[in-house]
CSV table of C-alpha atoms and ligand atoms in Angstrom, one decimal:
chain,number,residue,atom,x,y,z
A,19,UNK,CA,-7.9,39.2,-8.2
A,20,UNK,CA,-11.1,37.5,-5.9
A,21,UNK,CA,-12.2,34.0,-6.9
A,22,UNK,CA,-15.7,33.1,-7.1
A,23,UNK,CA,-15.5,29.5,-5.8
A,24,UNK,CA,-12.7,27.3,-4.7
A,25,UNK,CA,-11.9,23.6,-5.8
A,26,UNK,CA,-9.6,22.0,-3.0
A,27,UNK,CA,-7.7,19.2,-5.1
A,28,UNK,CA,-4.0,19.7,-3.7
A,29,UNK,CA,-4.0,15.5,-2.4
A,30,UNK,CA,-3.6,14.4,0.7
A,31,UNK,CA,-0.8,14.6,3.6
A,32,UNK,CA,1.1,11.7,2.4
A,33,UNK,CA,4.5,13.2,1.6
A,34,UNK,CA,4.5,15.0,4.8
A,35,UNK,CA,6.4,12.3,7.0
A,36,UNK,CA,6.6,14.5,10.4
A,37,UNK,CA,2.8,14.9,10.0
A,38,UNK,CA,2.6,10.9,9.1
A,39,UNK,CA,4.9,10.6,12.1
A,40,UNK,CA,2.2,12.0,14.7
A,41,UNK,CA,0.0,9.1,14.1
A,42,UNK,CA,2.6,6.3,13.0
A,43,UNK,CA,5.7,7.6,15.0
A,44,UNK,CA,9.1,6.8,14.3
A,45,UNK,CA,8.4,4.1,11.7
A,46,UNK,CA,7.0,6.6,9.4
A,47,UNK,CA,10.5,7.6,8.8
A,48,UNK,CA,11.0,4.1,6.7
A,49,UNK,CA,7.9,5.0,4.8
A,50,UNK,CA,8.6,5.5,1.1
A,51,UNK,CA,5.9,7.6,-0.6
A,52,UNK,CA,4.6,6.5,-4.4
A,53,UNK,CA,4.1,9.9,-5.6
A,54,UNK,CA,4.4,13.3,-5.8
A,55,UNK,CA,6.7,14.8,-3.0
A,56,UNK,CA,4.3,18.1,-2.8
A,57,UNK,CA,1.4,16.4,-1.3
A,58,UNK,CA,2.3,17.8,2.1
A,59,UNK,CA,-1.4,18.3,2.8
A,60,UNK,CA,-0.3,22.5,3.0
A,61,UNK,CA,-4.1,22.8,2.1
A,62,UNK,CA,-5.8,20.1,4.0
A,63,UNK,CA,-4.0,21.7,7.5
A,64,UNK,CA,-5.2,25.4,6.1
A,65,UNK,CA,-9.0,24.3,5.9
A,66,UNK,CA,-9.4,22.0,8.7
A,67,UNK,CA,-7.4,24.9,10.8
A,68,UNK,CA,-10.2,27.5,9.4
A,69,UNK,CA,-13.6,26.0,10.1
A,70,UNK,CA,-14.0,22.8,7.8
A,71,UNK,CA,-15.1,19.5,9.2
A,72,UNK,CA,-12.7,16.9,9.4
A,73,UNK,CA,-13.4,13.5,8.0
A,74,UNK,CA,-11.5,10.3,8.3
A,75,UNK,CA,-8.7,7.8,10.8
A,76,UNK,CA,-5.8,10.0,10.1
A,77,UNK,CA,-3.9,6.3,10.5
A,78,UNK,CA,-5.4,4.9,7.5
A,79,UNK,CA,-3.9,5.5,4.1
A,80,UNK,CA,-3.6,3.1,0.9
A,81,UNK,CA,-0.4,1.4,1.4
A,82,UNK,CA,1.4,-1.0,-0.8
A,83,UNK,CA,4.5,-3.1,-0.4
A,84,UNK,CA,7.2,-1.5,-2.9
A,85,UNK,CA,10.7,-2.2,-3.7
A,86,UNK,CA,12.8,-1.2,-0.6
A,87,UNK,CA,15.0,0.2,-3.5
A,88,UNK,CA,12.8,2.8,-4.5
A,89,UNK,CA,13.6,6.5,-4.0
A,90,UNK,CA,11.9,8.3,-1.1
A,91,UNK,CA,9.0,10.2,-3.4
A,92,UNK,CA,7.9,9.3,-7.0
A,93,UNK,CA,8.9,5.7,-7.2
A,94,UNK,CA,5.7,5.1,-9.3
A,95,UNK,CA,3.9,1.9,-10.3
A,96,UNK,CA,7.4,0.6,-11.4
A,97,UNK,CA,8.2,-0.4,-8.1
A,98,UNK,CA,5.2,-2.0,-6.8
A,99,UNK,CA,5.4,-5.7,-6.4
A,100,UNK,CA,3.1,-7.8,-7.0
A,101,UNK,CA,4.6,-11.3,-6.1
A,102,UNK,CA,3.2,-12.2,-2.6
A,103,UNK,CA,1.2,-15.0,-3.8
A,104,UNK,CA,3.8,-16.7,-5.5
A,105,UNK,CA,6.3,-17.2,-2.3
A,106,UNK,CA,6.7,-16.4,0.9
A,107,UNK,CA,7.0,-13.3,3.2
A,108,UNK,CA,9.2,-13.1,5.8
A,109,UNK,CA,10.6,-10.0,8.2
A,110,UNK,CA,14.2,-9.1,9.6
A,111,UNK,CA,14.1,-11.9,11.9
A,112,UNK,CA,13.2,-14.6,9.2
A,113,UNK,CA,9.7,-15.2,10.2
A,114,UNK,CA,6.3,-15.3,8.4
A,115,UNK,CA,3.8,-13.1,9.3
A,116,UNK,CA,0.9,-12.8,7.3
A,117,UNK,CA,-1.0,-15.4,5.1
A,118,UNK,CA,0.2,-14.9,1.5
A,119,UNK,CA,-2.0,-16.3,-0.2
A,120,UNK,CA,-5.7,-15.5,2.0
A,121,UNK,CA,-7.3,-14.0,-1.3
A,122,UNK,CA,-7.1,-12.5,-5.0
A,123,UNK,CA,-4.1,-10.1,-5.1
A,124,UNK,CA,-6.7,-7.5,-6.4
A,125,UNK,CA,-8.2,-7.5,-3.2
A,126,UNK,CA,-5.5,-7.9,-0.8
A,127,UNK,CA,-2.6,-5.6,-2.5
A,128,UNK,CA,-3.4,-2.9,-0.5
A,129,UNK,CA,-2.9,-4.5,2.9
A,130,UNK,CA,0.6,-5.2,2.7
A,131,UNK,CA,2.2,-1.4,2.5
A,132,UNK,CA,0.4,-1.8,6.4
A,133,UNK,CA,1.7,-5.5,7.1
A,134,UNK,CA,5.0,-4.4,6.4
A,135,UNK,CA,5.1,-0.9,8.4
A,136,UNK,CA,4.0,-3.3,11.4
A,137,UNK,CA,7.4,-5.2,11.0
A,138,UNK,CA,10.6,-4.2,12.6
A,139,UNK,CA,12.4,-1.7,11.0
A,140,UNK,CA,9.6,-1.5,8.6
A,141,UNK,CA,11.2,-3.9,6.1
A,142,UNK,CA,10.1,-7.6,4.8
A,143,UNK,CA,11.4,-9.8,1.8
A,144,UNK,CA,9.5,-11.5,-0.7
A,145,UNK,CA,10.9,-15.1,-1.6
A,146,UNK,CA,10.4,-17.0,-4.3
A,147,UNK,CA,12.3,-19.8,-6.4
A,148,UNK,CA,12.6,-19.9,-10.2
A,149,UNK,CA,9.2,-21.6,-10.8
A,150,UNK,CA,7.5,-18.1,-10.3
A,151,UNK,CA,10.4,-15.8,-11.8
A,152,UNK,CA,8.6,-15.0,-14.8
A,153,UNK,CA,5.0,-15.2,-13.7
A,154,UNK,CA,4.4,-12.0,-12.5
A,155,UNK,CA,5.3,-8.3,-13.7
A,156,UNK,CA,8.7,-7.2,-11.9
A,157,UNK,CA,10.3,-4.3,-10.3
A,158,UNK,CA,12.3,-1.5,-11.9
A,159,UNK,CA,14.9,-3.3,-9.8
A,160,UNK,CA,16.2,-6.9,-10.5
A,161,UNK,CA,15.6,-9.6,-7.7
A,162,UNK,CA,17.9,-10.7,-5.4
A,163,UNK,CA,19.2,-14.1,-6.5
A,164,UNK,CA,21.6,-17.2,-5.1
A,165,UNK,CA,21.6,-20.7,-5.7
A,166,UNK,CA,21.1,-21.6,-1.8
A,167,UNK,CA,18.5,-20.5,0.4
A,168,UNK,CA,21.5,-19.5,3.0
A,169,UNK,CA,22.8,-17.6,0.2
A,170,UNK,CA,19.8,-15.9,-0.4
A,171,UNK,CA,19.6,-15.4,3.3
A,172,UNK,CA,23.0,-14.1,3.7
A,173,UNK,CA,22.4,-11.7,0.9
A,174,UNK,CA,19.4,-10.3,2.2
A,175,UNK,CA,21.2,-9.7,5.8
A,176,UNK,CA,18.8,-12.5,7.4
A,177,UNK,CA,20.1,-15.1,9.9
A,178,UNK,CA,20.8,-18.1,7.4
A,179,UNK,CA,19.4,-20.6,10.2
A,180,UNK,CA,16.5,-19.0,11.0
A,181,UNK,CA,15.9,-18.3,7.6
A,182,UNK,CA,16.4,-22.1,6.6
A,183,UNK,CA,14.1,-23.3,9.1
A,184,UNK,CA,11.4,-21.0,8.1
A,185,UNK,CA,11.4,-22.1,4.6
A,186,UNK,CA,11.6,-25.9,5.6
A,187,UNK,CA,8.7,-25.3,8.0
A,188,UNK,CA,7.0,-23.5,5.1
A,189,UNK,CA,7.9,-26.3,2.5
A,190,UNK,CA,6.7,-29.0,4.9
A,191,UNK,CA,3.7,-27.4,5.7
A,192,UNK,CA,2.1,-27.7,2.4
A,193,UNK,CA,-0.4,-30.0,1.8
A,194,UNK,CA,0.7,-32.6,-1.5
A,195,UNK,CA,-1.4,-33.1,-4.7
A,196,UNK,CA,-2.6,-29.3,-5.1
A,197,UNK,CA,-3.5,-28.3,-8.6
A,198,UNK,CA,-1.7,-24.7,-8.8
A,199,UNK,CA,-3.6,-21.9,-10.4
A,200,UNK,CA,-3.1,-18.2,-9.8
A,201,UNK,CA,-6.2,-17.3,-11.5
A,202,UNK,CA,-8.7,-19.3,-9.0
A,203,UNK,CA,-8.7,-19.4,-5.3
A,204,UNK,CA,-7.0,-22.9,-5.9
A,205,UNK,CA,-6.2,-26.2,-3.5
A,206,UNK,CA,-2.3,-25.5,-3.0
A,207,UNK,CA,-2.6,-24.8,0.9
A,208,UNK,CA,-0.7,-25.4,4.0
A,209,UNK,CA,-1.6,-27.2,7.0
A,210,UNK,CA,-0.4,-26.7,10.6
A,211,UNK,CA,1.6,-23.6,9.6
A,212,UNK,CA,1.2,-20.4,11.7
A,213,UNK,CA,0.1,-18.1,10.1
A,214,UNK,CA,-1.1,-20.5,7.1
A,215,UNK,CA,-0.8,-20.0,3.1
A,216,UNK,CA,-4.2,-20.5,2.0
A,217,UNK,CA,-3.8,-20.3,-1.5
A,218,UNK,CA,-0.9,-20.7,-4.3
A,219,UNK,CA,1.4,-22.7,-2.0
A,220,UNK,CA,4.1,-24.1,-3.7
A,221,UNK,CA,7.5,-25.6,-2.1
A,222,UNK,CA,10.4,-22.7,-2.5
A,223,UNK,CA,12.7,-25.5,-4.0
A,224,UNK,CA,14.4,-25.1,-7.0
A,225,UNK,CA,17.2,-23.4,-7.5
A,226,UNK,CA,17.8,-19.9,-8.1
A,227,UNK,CA,16.1,-18.7,-5.0
A,228,UNK,CA,15.0,-15.0,-5.5
A,229,UNK,CA,13.9,-12.0,-2.9
A,230,UNK,CA,12.9,-8.6,-3.3
A,231,UNK,CA,13.2,-6.4,-0.1
A,232,UNK,CA,9.9,-4.6,0.3
A,233,UNK,CA,8.9,-1.4,2.3
A,234,UNK,CA,5.6,0.5,3.1
A,235,UNK,CA,4.6,2.7,0.1
A,236,UNK,CA,2.3,4.9,1.1
A,237,UNK,CA,-0.1,6.0,-2.2
A,238,UNK,CA,-2.2,8.4,-0.3
A,239,UNK,CA,-3.9,9.4,3.0
A,240,UNK,CA,-7.3,9.1,3.9
A,241,UNK,CA,-7.5,11.8,6.5
A,242,UNK,CA,-9.5,14.8,4.4
A,243,UNK,CA,-12.2,17.6,4.5
A,244,UNK,CA,-15.8,16.2,4.9
A,245,UNK,CA,-17.9,17.6,2.1
A,246,UNK,CA,-21.4,16.7,1.1
A,247,UNK,CA,-22.6,14.4,-2.2
A,248,UNK,CA,-22.4,17.8,-4.0
A,249,UNK,CA,-18.9,18.0,-2.9
A,250,UNK,CA,-19.4,21.0,-1.2
A,251,UNK,CA,-17.2,21.5,2.1
A,252,UNK,CA,-19.0,21.5,5.5
A,253,UNK,CA,-18.3,23.7,8.0
A,254,UNK,CA,-18.1,23.2,11.8
A,255,UNK,CA,-21.5,24.5,12.4
A,256,UNK,CA,-23.1,21.5,10.1
A,257,UNK,CA,-23.5,24.1,7.5
A,258,UNK,CA,-22.1,23.8,3.5
A,259,UNK,CA,-19.8,26.1,2.7
A,260,UNK,CA,-21.6,28.5,-0.3
A,261,UNK,CA,-18.5,28.2,-2.7
A,262,UNK,CA,-15.6,25.9,-1.6
A,263,UNK,CA,-15.7,22.2,-2.9
A,264,UNK,CA,-13.0,19.5,-2.5
A,265,UNK,CA,-12.4,16.4,-5.1
A,266,UNK,CA,-9.8,13.6,-4.7
A,267,UNK,CA,-7.5,13.0,-2.0
A,268,UNK,CA,-8.3,15.9,0.1
A,269,UNK,CA,-11.6,14.3,0.6
A,270,UNK,CA,-11.0,10.7,0.6
A,271,UNK,CA,-12.0,9.8,3.8
A,272,UNK,CA,-15.8,10.6,2.9
A,273,UNK,CA,-15.6,7.3,1.0
A,274,UNK,CA,-12.9,5.3,2.1
A,275,UNK,CA,-13.0,3.9,6.0
A,276,UNK,CA,-10.4,1.5,5.9
A,277,UNK,CA,-9.1,-0.8,3.3
A,278,UNK,CA,-9.2,-0.2,-0.5
A,279,UNK,CA,-10.4,-1.8,-3.7
A,280,UNK,CA,-8.7,-1.2,-7.1
A,281,UNK,CA,-9.5,1.7,-8.8
A,282,UNK,CA,-11.4,4.0,-5.9
A,283,UNK,CA,-8.5,6.0,-6.4
A,284,UNK,CA,-8.9,7.6,-9.6
A,285,UNK,CA,-13.0,7.2,-9.3
A,286,UNK,CA,-12.9,9.5,-6.3
A,287,UNK,CA,-10.9,11.8,-8.1
A,288,UNK,CA,-12.9,11.9,-11.3
A,289,UNK,CA,-16.6,11.5,-10.0
A,290,UNK,CA,-16.0,14.2,-7.0
A,291,UNK,CA,-13.8,16.5,-9.5
A,292,UNK,CA,-16.8,16.6,-11.9
A,293,UNK,CA,-19.2,17.1,-9.2
A,294,UNK,CA,-17.1,20.1,-7.9
A,295,UNK,CA,-15.9,21.6,-10.9
A,296,UNK,CA,-19.7,21.8,-12.1
A,297,UNK,CA,-20.6,23.2,-8.5
A,298,UNK,CA,-18.2,25.8,-8.5
A,299,UNK,CA,-18.6,26.8,-12.2
A,300,UNK,CA,-22.4,27.3,-11.2
A,301,UNK,CA,-21.7,29.2,-8.6
A,302,UNK,CA,-19.2,31.5,-9.8
A,303,UNK,CA,-21.5,32.0,-12.8
A,304,UNK,CA,-24.4,33.5,-10.5
B,407,FAD,C1,2.5,5.6,-8.2
B,407,FAD,C2,0.7,5.6,-8.2
B,407,FAD,C3,0.1,4.8,-8.3
B,407,FAD,C4,-1.1,5.1,-8.4
B,407,FAD,N1,-2.1,4.2,-9.3
B,407,FAD,C5,-3.8,4.3,-9.2
B,407,FAD,C6,-4.4,3.2,-9.8
B,407,FAD,O1,-3.8,2.0,-10.3
B,407,FAD,N2,-6.1,3.1,-9.6
B,407,FAD,C7,-6.4,4.3,-8.9
B,407,FAD,O2,-7.4,4.6,-9.3
B,407,FAD,N3,-5.8,5.1,-8.6
B,407,FAD,C8,-4.3,5.0,-8.3
B,407,FAD,N4,-3.6,5.8,-7.7
B,407,FAD,C9,-3.8,6.8,-6.5
B,407,FAD,C10,-4.7,8.2,-7.8
B,407,FAD,O3,-3.3,8.4,-8.5
B,407,FAD,C11,-4.8,9.5,-6.7
B,407,FAD,O4,-5.7,9.0,-5.9
B,407,FAD,C12,-5.6,10.5,-7.6
B,407,FAD,O5,-4.2,10.7,-8.5
B,407,FAD,C13,-5.4,11.4,-6.7
B,407,FAD,O6,-5.8,12.8,-7.4
B,407,FAD,P1,-6.0,14.2,-6.9
B,407,FAD,O7,-6.3,15.4,-7.7
B,407,FAD,O8,-6.5,14.1,-5.2
B,407,FAD,O9,-4.4,14.4,-6.0
B,407,FAD,P2,-3.2,14.2,-6.9
B,407,FAD,O10,-3.3,13.8,-8.4
B,407,FAD,O11,-2.2,14.0,-6.4
B,407,FAD,O12,-2.9,15.8,-7.6
B,407,FAD,C14,-2.7,17.1,-6.5
B,407,FAD,C15,-1.9,18.3,-7.3
B,407,FAD,O13,-1.9,19.3,-6.2
B,407,FAD,C16,-0.6,19.4,-6.3
B,407,FAD,N5,-0.3,20.3,-4.8
B,407,FAD,C17,-0.6,19.8,-3.2
B,407,FAD,N6,-0.1,21.1,-2.7
B,407,FAD,C18,-0.1,22.1,-3.4
B,407,FAD,C19,0.2,23.1,-2.7
B,407,FAD,N7,0.4,23.6,-1.8
B,407,FAD,N8,-0.1,24.3,-3.6
B,407,FAD,C20,0.0,24.0,-5.1
B,407,FAD,N9,0.0,22.6,-5.5
B,407,FAD,C21,-0.2,21.7,-4.9
B,407,FAD,C22,0.5,18.4,-6.2
B,407,FAD,O14,1.7,19.0,-6.9
B,407,FAD,C23,-0.4,17.6,-7.4
B,407,FAD,O15,-0.1,17.8,-8.5
B,407,FAD,C24,-1.8,5.8,-7.7
B,407,FAD,C25,-0.9,6.9,-7.2
B,407,FAD,C26,-0.1,6.6,-7.1
B,407,FAD,C27,0.6,7.7,-6.7
């Protein structure tokens, strides 16, 4: 049977660790893939190798911090961790590496996968205390818990003295008198600390102490096939393909250069899915 038209909607190459390693090197071995293991970029590769134009930075992807205990693939939404703004985040050297309170979480959650990817062994720990335990949607896995900061460090495999020093430095840098409100860019911040915590900074001082280990959770990659606004694939000679269309992750690089805003993934899939489907149906009918 010969098809009158093709709509490519087979995802990115996020589940293809070898392909990710071409751009990320060995750290990609420690990436967890949030969705299906079948999005290996097989169709994307086939199209690019057969004269369809490429679009998007191959190193760019949607990557969030997910529970390090999640399975390699398909951990889904229940392993995502949204408690960064309530605590401090340290790497395996017990050092902070980014402003946990830079901006509202929906604007910042998708940078934390990349941030963790650049840390030693691609692991980090979100640390908070009993004041924050019920303030966010938890992971499927329970947080690691201890009655003392040193005990928590030991449970995480961190150097207790270094962890204590980082924690004391963080707590000591918090400007007193702030009014905590995680629904606004509040005035709870640090001073003289590098990196700072710009909002929602409260001392982590009320036992029990908790932490979630996190790793980069790759949602989808941005490298894709170039399309026209009619979702028609663009060929190497600059002409649109007569009967080949694309939608979703496989062409997300047309929309996403760097960064992300919540909801864009499904928007790209649905808007271009409708456009590509209509175009393909018209083509097949004629
Ligand atoms: C855990 C998680 C949470 C998300 N949360 C959000 C969110 O809150 N908001 C948002 O906007 N987006 C979210 N996204 C992103 C969004 O789900 C995707 O961008 C969207 O589903 C992509 O649609 P798609 O059709 O391009 O790819 P997919 O839905 O991944 O479908 C691709 C399909 O192609 C199949 N396939 C791949 N290769 C082959 C092959 N060679 N042969 C046959 N079949 C193949 C795969 O099995 C898969 O079923 C989330 C994604 C994940 C994984």
